[in-house]
XYZ file of C-alpha atoms in Angstrom:
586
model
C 2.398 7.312 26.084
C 2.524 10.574 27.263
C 1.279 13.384 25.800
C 4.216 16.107 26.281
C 6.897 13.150 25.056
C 9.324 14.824 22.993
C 9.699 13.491 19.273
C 12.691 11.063 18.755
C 14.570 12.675 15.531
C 17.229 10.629 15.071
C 14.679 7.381 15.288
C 12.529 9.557 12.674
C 14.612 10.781 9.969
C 16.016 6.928 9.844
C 12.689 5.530 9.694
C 12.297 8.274 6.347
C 15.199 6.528 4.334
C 12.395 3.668 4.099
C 9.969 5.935 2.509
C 11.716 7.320 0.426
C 12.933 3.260 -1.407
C 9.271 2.794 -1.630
C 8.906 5.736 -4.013
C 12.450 5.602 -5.895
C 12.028 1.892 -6.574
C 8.044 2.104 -7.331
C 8.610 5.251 -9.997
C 11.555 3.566 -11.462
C 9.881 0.777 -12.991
C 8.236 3.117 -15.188
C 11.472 3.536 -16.871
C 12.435 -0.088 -16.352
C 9.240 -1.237 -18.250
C 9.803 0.533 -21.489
C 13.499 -0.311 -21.221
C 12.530 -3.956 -20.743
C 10.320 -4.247 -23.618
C 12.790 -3.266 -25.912
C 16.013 -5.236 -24.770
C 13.706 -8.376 -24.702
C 11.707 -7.629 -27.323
C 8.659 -7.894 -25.121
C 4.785 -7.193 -25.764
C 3.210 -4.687 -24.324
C 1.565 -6.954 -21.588
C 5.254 -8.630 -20.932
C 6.939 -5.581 -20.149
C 3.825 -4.575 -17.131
C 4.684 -8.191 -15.643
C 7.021 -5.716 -14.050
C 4.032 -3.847 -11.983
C 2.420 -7.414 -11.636
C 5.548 -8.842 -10.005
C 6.068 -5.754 -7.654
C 2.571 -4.713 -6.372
C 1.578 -8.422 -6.354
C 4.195 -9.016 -3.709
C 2.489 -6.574 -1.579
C -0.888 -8.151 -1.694
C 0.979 -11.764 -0.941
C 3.023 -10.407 1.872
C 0.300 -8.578 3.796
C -2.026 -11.593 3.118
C 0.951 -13.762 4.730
C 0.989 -11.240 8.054
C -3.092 -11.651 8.369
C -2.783 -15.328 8.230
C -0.074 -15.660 10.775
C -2.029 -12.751 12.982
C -5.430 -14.385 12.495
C -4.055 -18.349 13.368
C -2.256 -16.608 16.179
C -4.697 -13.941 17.549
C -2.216 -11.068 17.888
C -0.513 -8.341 15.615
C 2.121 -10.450 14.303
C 4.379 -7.114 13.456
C 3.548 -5.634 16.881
C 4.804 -9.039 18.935
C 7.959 -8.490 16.742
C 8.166 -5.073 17.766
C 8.330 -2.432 15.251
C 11.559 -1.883 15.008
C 12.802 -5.733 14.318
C 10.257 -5.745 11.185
C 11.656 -3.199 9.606
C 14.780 -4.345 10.052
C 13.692 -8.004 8.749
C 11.969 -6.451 5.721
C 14.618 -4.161 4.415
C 17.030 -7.602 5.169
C 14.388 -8.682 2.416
C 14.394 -6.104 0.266
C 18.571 -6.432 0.017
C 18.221 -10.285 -0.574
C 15.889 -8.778 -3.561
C 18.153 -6.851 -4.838
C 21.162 -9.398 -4.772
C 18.502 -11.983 -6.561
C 17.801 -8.541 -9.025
C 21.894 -8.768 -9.612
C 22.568 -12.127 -10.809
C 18.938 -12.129 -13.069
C 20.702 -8.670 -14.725
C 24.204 -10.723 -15.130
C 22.629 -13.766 -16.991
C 19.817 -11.764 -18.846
C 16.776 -13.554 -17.761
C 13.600 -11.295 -17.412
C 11.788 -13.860 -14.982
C 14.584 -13.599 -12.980
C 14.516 -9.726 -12.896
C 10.289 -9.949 -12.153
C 11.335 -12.648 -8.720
C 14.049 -9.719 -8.012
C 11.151 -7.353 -8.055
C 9.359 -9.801 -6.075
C 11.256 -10.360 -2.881
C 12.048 -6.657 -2.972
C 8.247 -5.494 -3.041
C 7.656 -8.019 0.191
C 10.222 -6.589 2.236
C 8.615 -3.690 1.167
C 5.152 -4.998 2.402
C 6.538 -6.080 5.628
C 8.225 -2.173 6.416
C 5.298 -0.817 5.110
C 3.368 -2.693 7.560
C 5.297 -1.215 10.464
C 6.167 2.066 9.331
C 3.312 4.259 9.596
C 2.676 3.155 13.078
C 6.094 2.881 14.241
C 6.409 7.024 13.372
C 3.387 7.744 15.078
C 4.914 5.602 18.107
C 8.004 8.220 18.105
C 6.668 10.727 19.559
C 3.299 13.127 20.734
C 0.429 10.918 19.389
C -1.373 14.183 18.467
C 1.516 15.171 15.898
C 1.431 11.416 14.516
C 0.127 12.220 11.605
C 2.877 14.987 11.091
C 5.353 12.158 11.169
C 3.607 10.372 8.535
C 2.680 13.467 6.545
C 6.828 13.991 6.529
C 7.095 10.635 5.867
C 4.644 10.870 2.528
C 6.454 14.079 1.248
C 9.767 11.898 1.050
C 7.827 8.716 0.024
C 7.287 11.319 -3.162
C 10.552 13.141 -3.706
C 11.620 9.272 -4.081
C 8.947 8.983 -6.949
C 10.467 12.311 -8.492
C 13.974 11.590 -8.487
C 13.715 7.620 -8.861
C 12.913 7.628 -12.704
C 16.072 10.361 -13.512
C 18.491 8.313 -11.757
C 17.198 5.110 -13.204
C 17.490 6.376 -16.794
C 20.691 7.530 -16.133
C 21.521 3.617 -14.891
C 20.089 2.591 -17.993
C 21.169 4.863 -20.599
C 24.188 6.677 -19.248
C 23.791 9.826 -20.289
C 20.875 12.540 -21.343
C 21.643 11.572 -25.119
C 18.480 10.171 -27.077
C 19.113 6.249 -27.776
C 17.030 4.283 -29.609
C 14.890 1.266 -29.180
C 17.355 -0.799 -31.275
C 20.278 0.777 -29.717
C 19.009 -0.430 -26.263
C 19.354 -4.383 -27.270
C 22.772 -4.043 -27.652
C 23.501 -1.913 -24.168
C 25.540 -3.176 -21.309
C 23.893 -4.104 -18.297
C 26.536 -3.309 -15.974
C 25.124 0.231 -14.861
C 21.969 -1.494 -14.145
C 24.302 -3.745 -11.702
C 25.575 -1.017 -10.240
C 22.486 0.636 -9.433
C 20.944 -2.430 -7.261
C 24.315 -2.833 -5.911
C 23.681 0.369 -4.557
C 20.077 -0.293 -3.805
C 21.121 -3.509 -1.917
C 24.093 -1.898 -0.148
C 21.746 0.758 1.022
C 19.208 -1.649 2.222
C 21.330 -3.401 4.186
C 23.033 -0.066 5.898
C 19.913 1.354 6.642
C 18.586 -2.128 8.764
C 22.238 -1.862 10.220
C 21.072 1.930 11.523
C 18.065 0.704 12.679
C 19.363 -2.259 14.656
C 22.296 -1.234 16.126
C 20.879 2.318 17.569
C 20.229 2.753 20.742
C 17.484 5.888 20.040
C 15.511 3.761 17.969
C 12.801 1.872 20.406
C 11.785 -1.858 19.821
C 8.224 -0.589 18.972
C 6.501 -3.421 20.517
C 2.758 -4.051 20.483
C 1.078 -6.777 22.069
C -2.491 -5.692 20.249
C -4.920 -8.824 19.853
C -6.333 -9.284 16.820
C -10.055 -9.893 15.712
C -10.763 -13.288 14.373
C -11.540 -13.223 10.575
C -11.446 -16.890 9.223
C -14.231 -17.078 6.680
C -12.228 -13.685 5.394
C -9.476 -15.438 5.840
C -10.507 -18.553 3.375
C -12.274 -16.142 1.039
C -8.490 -14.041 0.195
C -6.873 -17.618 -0.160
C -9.519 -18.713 -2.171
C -9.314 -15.548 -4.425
C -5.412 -15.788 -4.442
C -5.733 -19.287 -5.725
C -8.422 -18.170 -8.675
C -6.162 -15.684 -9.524
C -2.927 -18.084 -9.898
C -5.278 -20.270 -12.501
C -6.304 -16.777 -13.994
C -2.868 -16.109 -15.233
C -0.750 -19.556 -15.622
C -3.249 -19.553 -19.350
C -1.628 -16.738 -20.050
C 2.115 -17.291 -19.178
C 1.599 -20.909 -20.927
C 0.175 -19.027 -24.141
C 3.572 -17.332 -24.928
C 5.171 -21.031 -25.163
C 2.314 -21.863 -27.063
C 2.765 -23.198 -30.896
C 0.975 -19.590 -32.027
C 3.176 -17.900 -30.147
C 6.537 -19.721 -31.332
C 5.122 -19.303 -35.135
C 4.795 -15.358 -34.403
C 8.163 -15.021 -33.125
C 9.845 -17.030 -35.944
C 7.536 -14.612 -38.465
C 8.633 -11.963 -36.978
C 12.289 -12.695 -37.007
C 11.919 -13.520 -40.530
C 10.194 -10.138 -41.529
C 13.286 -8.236 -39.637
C 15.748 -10.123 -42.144
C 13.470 -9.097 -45.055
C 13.364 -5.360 -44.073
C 17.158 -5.522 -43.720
C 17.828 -7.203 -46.777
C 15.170 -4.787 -48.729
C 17.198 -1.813 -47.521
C 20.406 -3.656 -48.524
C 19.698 -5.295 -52.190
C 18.329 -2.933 -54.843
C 16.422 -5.558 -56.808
C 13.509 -4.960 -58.727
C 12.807 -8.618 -59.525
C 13.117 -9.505 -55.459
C 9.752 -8.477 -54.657
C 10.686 -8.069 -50.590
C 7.687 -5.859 -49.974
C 5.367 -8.513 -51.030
C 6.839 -11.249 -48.745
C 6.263 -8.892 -45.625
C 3.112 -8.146 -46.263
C 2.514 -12.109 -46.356
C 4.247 -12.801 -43.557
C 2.556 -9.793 -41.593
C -1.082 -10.896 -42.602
C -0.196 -14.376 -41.052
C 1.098 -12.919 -38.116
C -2.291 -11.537 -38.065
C -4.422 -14.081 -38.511
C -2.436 -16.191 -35.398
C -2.347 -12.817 -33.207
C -6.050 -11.967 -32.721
C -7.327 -15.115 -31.524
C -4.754 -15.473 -29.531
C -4.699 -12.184 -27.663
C -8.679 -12.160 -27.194
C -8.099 -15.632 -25.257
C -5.112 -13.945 -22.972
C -7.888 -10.944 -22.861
C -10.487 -13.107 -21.639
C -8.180 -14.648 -18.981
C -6.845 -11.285 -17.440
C -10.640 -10.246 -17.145
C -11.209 -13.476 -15.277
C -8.487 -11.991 -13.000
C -10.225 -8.495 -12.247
C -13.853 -10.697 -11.924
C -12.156 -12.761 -9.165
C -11.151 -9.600 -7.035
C -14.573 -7.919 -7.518
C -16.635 -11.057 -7.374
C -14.533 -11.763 -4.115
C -15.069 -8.824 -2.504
C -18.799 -8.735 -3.382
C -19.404 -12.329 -1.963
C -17.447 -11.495 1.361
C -20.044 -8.335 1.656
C -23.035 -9.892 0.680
C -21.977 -13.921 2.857
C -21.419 -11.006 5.742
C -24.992 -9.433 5.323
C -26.678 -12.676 6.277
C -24.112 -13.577 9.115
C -21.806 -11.174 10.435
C -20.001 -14.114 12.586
C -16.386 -15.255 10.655
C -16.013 -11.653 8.432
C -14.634 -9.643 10.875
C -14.080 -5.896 9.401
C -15.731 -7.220 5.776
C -18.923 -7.036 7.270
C -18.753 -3.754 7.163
C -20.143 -1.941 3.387
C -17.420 0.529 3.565
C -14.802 -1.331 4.076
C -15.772 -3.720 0.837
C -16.271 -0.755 -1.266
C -13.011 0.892 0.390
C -11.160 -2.175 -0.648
C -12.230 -2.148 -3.985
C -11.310 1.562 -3.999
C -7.811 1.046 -2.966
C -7.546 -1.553 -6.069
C -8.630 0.867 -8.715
C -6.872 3.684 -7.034
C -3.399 1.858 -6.917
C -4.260 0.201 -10.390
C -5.373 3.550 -11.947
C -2.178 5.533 -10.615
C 0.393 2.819 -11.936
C -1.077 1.978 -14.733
C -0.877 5.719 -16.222
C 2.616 6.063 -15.366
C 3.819 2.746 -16.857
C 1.976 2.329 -19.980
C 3.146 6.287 -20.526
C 6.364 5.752 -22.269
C 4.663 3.180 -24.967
C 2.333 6.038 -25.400
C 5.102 8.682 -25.998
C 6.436 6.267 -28.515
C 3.621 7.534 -30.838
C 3.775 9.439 -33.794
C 1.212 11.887 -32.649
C 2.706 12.193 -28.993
C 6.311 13.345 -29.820
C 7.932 9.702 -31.144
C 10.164 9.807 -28.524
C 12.283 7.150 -27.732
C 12.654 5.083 -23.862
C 15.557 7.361 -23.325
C 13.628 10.511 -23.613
C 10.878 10.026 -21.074
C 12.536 10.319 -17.899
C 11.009 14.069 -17.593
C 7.799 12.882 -18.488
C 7.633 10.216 -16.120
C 9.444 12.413 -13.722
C 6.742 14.901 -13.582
C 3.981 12.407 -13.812
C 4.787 10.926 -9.990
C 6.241 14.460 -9.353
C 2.335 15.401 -9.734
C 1.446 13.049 -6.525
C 4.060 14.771 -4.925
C 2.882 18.190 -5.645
C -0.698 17.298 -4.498
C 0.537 15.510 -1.304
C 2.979 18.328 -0.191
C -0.570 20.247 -0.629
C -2.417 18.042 1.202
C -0.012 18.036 3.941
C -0.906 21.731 4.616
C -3.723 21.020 7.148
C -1.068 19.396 9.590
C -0.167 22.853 10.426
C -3.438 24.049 11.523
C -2.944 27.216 9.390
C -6.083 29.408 8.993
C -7.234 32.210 7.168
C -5.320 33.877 4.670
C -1.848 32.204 5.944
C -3.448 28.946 4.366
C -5.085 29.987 1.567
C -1.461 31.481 0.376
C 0.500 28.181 1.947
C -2.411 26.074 -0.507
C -1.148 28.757 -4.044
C 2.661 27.886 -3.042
C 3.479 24.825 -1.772
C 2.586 23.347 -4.848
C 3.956 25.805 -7.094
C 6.994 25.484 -5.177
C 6.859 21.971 -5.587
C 6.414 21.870 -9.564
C 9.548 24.140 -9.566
C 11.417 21.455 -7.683
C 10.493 18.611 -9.738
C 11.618 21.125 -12.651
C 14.785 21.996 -10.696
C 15.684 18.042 -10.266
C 15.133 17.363 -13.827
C 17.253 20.580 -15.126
C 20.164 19.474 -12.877
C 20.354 16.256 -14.291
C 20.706 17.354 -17.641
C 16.879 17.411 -18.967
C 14.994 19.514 -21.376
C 12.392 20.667 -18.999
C 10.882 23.444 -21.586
C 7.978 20.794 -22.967
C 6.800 20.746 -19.728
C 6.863 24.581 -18.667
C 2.841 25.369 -19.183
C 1.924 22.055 -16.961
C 1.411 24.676 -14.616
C -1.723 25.083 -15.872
C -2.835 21.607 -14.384
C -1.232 22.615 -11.429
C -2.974 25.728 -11.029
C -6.734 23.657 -11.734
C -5.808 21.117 -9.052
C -5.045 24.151 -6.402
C -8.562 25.520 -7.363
C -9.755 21.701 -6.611
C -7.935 21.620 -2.803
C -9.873 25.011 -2.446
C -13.304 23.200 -3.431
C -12.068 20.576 -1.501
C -12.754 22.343 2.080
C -10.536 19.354 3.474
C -13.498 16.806 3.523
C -12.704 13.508 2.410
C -15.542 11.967 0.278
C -15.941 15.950 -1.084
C -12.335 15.318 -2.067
C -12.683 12.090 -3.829
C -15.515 13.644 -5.327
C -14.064 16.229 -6.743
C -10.582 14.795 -7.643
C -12.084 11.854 -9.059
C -14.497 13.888 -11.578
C -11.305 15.769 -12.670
C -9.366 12.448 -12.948
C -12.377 11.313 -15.664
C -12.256 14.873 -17.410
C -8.389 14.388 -17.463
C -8.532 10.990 -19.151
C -11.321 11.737 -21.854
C -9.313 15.005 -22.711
C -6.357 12.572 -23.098
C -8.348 10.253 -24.852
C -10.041 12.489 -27.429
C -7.008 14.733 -28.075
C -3.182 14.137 -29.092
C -0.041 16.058 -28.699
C 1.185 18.124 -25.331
C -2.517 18.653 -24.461
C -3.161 14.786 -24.296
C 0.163 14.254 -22.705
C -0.287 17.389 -19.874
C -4.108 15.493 -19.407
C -2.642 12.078 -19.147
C 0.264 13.609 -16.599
C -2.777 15.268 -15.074
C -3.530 12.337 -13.733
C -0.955 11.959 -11.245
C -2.436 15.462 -9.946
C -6.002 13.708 -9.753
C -4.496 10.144 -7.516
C -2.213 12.707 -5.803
C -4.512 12.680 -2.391
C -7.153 10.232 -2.760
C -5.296 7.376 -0.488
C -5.567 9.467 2.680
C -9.511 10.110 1.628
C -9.957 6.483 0.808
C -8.374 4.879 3.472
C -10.126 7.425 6.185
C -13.961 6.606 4.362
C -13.164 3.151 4.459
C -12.103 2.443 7.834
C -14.390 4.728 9.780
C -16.383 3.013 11.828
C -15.411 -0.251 12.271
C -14.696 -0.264 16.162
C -12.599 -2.999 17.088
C -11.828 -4.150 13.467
C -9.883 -0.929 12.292
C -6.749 -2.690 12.252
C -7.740 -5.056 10.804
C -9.717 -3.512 8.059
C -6.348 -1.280 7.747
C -4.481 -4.406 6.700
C -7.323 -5.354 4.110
C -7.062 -2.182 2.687
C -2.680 -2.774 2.402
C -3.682 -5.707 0.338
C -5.260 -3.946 -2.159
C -2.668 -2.557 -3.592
C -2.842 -6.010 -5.375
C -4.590 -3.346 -8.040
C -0.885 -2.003 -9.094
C -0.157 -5.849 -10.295
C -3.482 -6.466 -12.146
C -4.856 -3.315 -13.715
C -1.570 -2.232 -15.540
C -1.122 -5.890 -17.193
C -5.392 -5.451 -18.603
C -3.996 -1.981 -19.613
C -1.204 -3.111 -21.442
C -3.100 -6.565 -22.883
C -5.535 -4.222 -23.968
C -3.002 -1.957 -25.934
C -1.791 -5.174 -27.677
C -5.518 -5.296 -28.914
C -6.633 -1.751 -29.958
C -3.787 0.377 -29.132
C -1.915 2.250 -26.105
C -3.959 5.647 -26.618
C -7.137 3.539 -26.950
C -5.968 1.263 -24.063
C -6.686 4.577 -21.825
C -10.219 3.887 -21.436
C -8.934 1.798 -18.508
C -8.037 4.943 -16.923
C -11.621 6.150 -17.048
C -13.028 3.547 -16.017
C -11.614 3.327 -12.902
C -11.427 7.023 -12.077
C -15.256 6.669 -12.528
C -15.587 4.052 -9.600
C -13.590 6.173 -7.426
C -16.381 9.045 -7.606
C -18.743 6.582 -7.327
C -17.490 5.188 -4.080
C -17.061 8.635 -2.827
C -21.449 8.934 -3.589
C -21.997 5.786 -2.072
C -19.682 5.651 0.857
C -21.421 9.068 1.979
C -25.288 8.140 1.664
C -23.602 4.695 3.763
C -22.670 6.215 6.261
C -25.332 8.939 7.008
C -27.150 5.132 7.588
C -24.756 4.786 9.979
C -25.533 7.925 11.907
C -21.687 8.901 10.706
C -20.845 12.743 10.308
C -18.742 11.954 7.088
C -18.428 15.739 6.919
C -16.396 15.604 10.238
C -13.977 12.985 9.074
C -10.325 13.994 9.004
C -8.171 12.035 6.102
C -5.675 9.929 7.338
C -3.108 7.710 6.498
C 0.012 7.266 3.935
C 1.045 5.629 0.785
């Protein structure tokens, strides 16, 4: 390609629209997930089967792609040709949305999570071909431009996607509560992934049908990876038996005995509010009936418990045998031989798992007494502003792109993402929300720019740094309740804001002739955003959603870790980590 080659617009701002679904849809399950759990009366674990179902899909779709590439020996999107992949997975992601439809008409929650499903793997398959495909559109030295523009819209989609899906679900700005919300229409809901679908399908209809936007094909070999290869199916099969226990155990005899109990204690409560008499001792039955409940609970969830941790030892152990099977014999692992890669995967796991898993268990949290009691209806703002915080530290992050210096960056680094909190503000105003709870986030905003300036732009310095404010942010959270726990927990989005572009670059650096291929190991990671929100929310069922947010520690913990490690790992590798540039998009 030629250097001076002009950059195809039209192609570019109609390879954006795909961005941006990634971040509407992803954001607005964390208003879908509270909303589920209430119109099916769902435990906390239930309602994240939302997460599991979407970010699972992206693990399963990107594992399908290796398998085809690796039996094949080419780039399976590349012989397809950019373009036609996109195309194919936003066809997908509107057959998704059609199968999201008719599970919203007949009320079936399973039906919703396959919606979610075949949505997320068109997703997988665009995402796949996205990133290179806008780097393909023009000057390869202004690539990562593209993708930079491509990022900022990915999170204006994360902003705006939980507003508009609270209005779909609740109509209006008007508080509604949790009982209220089993007896709402779905037809809004309809309506929304009609939308959704309808959009889909005009936007592969804009893709195929123009004549600006190039095929995009790549006829790039790829490296031979089967003893990878068996190790992911292998893992993928572990973690099928991992969770069928679980699923089973809500069919289970405990589980039908809680349900009728706690159908039965509902009719008591109603009837003790109702009948004023003092020789109907009401009280005393539901305190029976709840002690049961409680002797049939706790076994029961410390079995699911052990199960789900099963789960998160399969990935780990995986990963860990692929590095250490590699150390002896390099021949069969393609990029896994590689330490930084298997820590970088790992990374990506926790770092996807970490950033959903704040944002979704959030509302449950805001249902608390000491966090505000507010009902599903009234967290769109929160929510909102949590993603809205990746977007502020990615617009940041997108600053070195422009090669300003001096004091023209250090003032770009003070605005942009002041200028970005205003706009989540501005969004959230317009559609009707009571922004004034949120005014002195700033504050958080204003410690994060002092972290970019820390920062100096080096990637495992970064993670370092963002990473040791993500665990401050957490054990404030943690230790504290009230708007200073909530503006630490929404902190957190500030912290995951620009650690994917740090990870990804660490990870992959390198490799040689495996860095596509540890690229698309890395893409299946994001299997963390379907199995660290479900431990989160299993977890809550056990000793409470505040408590549950030791997760949240945890893994922002790892990520500073890696950040150590990767660095003294690559100094072994006579690497300059200090002279690695962060690249990449999620």
């Amino acid at each position: 390609m030629k250097s001076n080659q002009q950059t195809n617009y039209p192609a570019l701002y109609t390879l954006i629209t795909v961005f941006f679904f990634w971040g509407f849809i992803a954001a607005g399950n964390s208003i879908f997930i509270p909303f589920c759990k209430s119109y099916f009366s769902l435990d906390q674990f239930q309602s994240q089967l939302v997460d599991f179902a979407f970010y699972t899909a992206y693990y399963v779709g990107a594992l399908l792609l290796f398998a085809l590439g690796n039996s094949s020996g080419k780039d399976i999107v590349g012989s397809w040709g950019y373009k036609k992949s996109i195309v194919y997975g936003l066809l997908f992601s509107a057959l998704g949305a059609g199968a999201m439809i008719v599970a919203v008409e007949a009320s079936i929650y399973a039906g919703m999570l396959m919606g979610l499903f075949i949505v997320a793997l068109g997703f997988s398959l665009q995402q796949t071909a996205a990133n290179p495909f806008a780097i393909l559109l023009g000057d390869p030295k202004t690539g990562a431009s593209r993708v930079n523009l491509g990022g900022g819209i990915n999170s204006f989609g994360t902003t705006i996607g939980p507003i508009v899906v609270a209005l779909a679900l609740f109509g209006s700005a008007a508080s509604i509560s949790d009982e209220q919300i089993k007896a709402l229409e779905l037809n809004k809901v309809v309506l929304l992934y009609i939308g959704v679908g309808l959009l889909f399908v005009a936007a592969a209809a804009l893709f195929f049908f123009s004549k600006k936007v190039p095929s995009g094909i790549s006829n790039e070999l790829m490296e031979k990876a089967n003893k990878a290869l068996r190790t992911l199916v292998i893992m993928t099969v572990l973690l099928a038996v991992m969770f069928t226990p679980i699923f089973q155990s809500y069919k289970s005899d405990a589980a039908l005995k809680i349900e009728k109990l706690e159908k039965e204690i509902k009719v008591f409560e109603k009837a003790a509010k109702t009948i004023n008499n003092p020789l109907l001792s009401f009280e005393k039955i539901i305190i029976v009936k709840k002690a049961e409940i409680k002797s049939l609970k706790e076994p029961l969830e410390k079995t699911r418990m052990l199960w789900l941790s099963g789960a998160l030892l399969v990935v780990i152990g995986g990963l860990l045998f692929s590095y250490a099977s590699a150390n002896k014999k390099a021949e069969g692992w393609g990029a896994m031989q590689y330490p930084q890669l298997v820590l970088g995967m790992l990374a990506i796991f926790v770092y996807v798992g970490v950033e959903v898993a704040i944002g979704s268990n959030l509302g449950e949290l805001l249902k608390l007494k000491e966090f505000g009691s507010l009902q599903s209806s009234d967290i769109a703002p929160y929510i909102s502003m949590y993603w809205g915080s990746l977007m502020i530290g990615r617009w940041a992050g997108a600053i070195t792109v422009f090669n300003l210096q001096g004091i023209k960056k250090t003032i770009a680094l003070i605005i942009i993402p002041l200028l970005a909190f205003g706009v989540i503000l501005g969004v959230n105003m317009l559609s009707g929300k009571d922004m004034k709870p949120l005014y002195y986030y700033v504050v958080c905003v204003l410690a994060q720019i002092i972290a970019f300036f820390l920062s100096k732009d080096k990637p495992a310095r970064t993670l370092t740094i963002f990473g040791t404010f993500g665990v401050l942010a957490m054990l404030i959270g943690l230790f504290s309740t009230g708007i200073v726990a909530i503006y630490a927990f929404l902190a957190g989005g500030l912290a995951c804001s620009i650690m994917w572009p740090s990870i990804f670059s660490l990870s992959i650096i390198g490799l040689g002739k495996y860095t596509s291929q540890g690229s698309a190991f890395l893409v299946m990671m994001i299997l963390g955003g379907g199995i660290i929100p479900p431990i989160q929310g299993k977890l809550s069922d056990i000793i409470g959603i505040h408590q549950s947010y030791i997760v949240a520690v945890i893994c922002f913990v790892y990520l500073t870790l890696f950040a150590v490690l990767v660095k003294g790992l690559l100094k072994k590798q006579n690497i300059d980590v200090d002279a690695i540039e962060a690249e990449g998009s999620h």
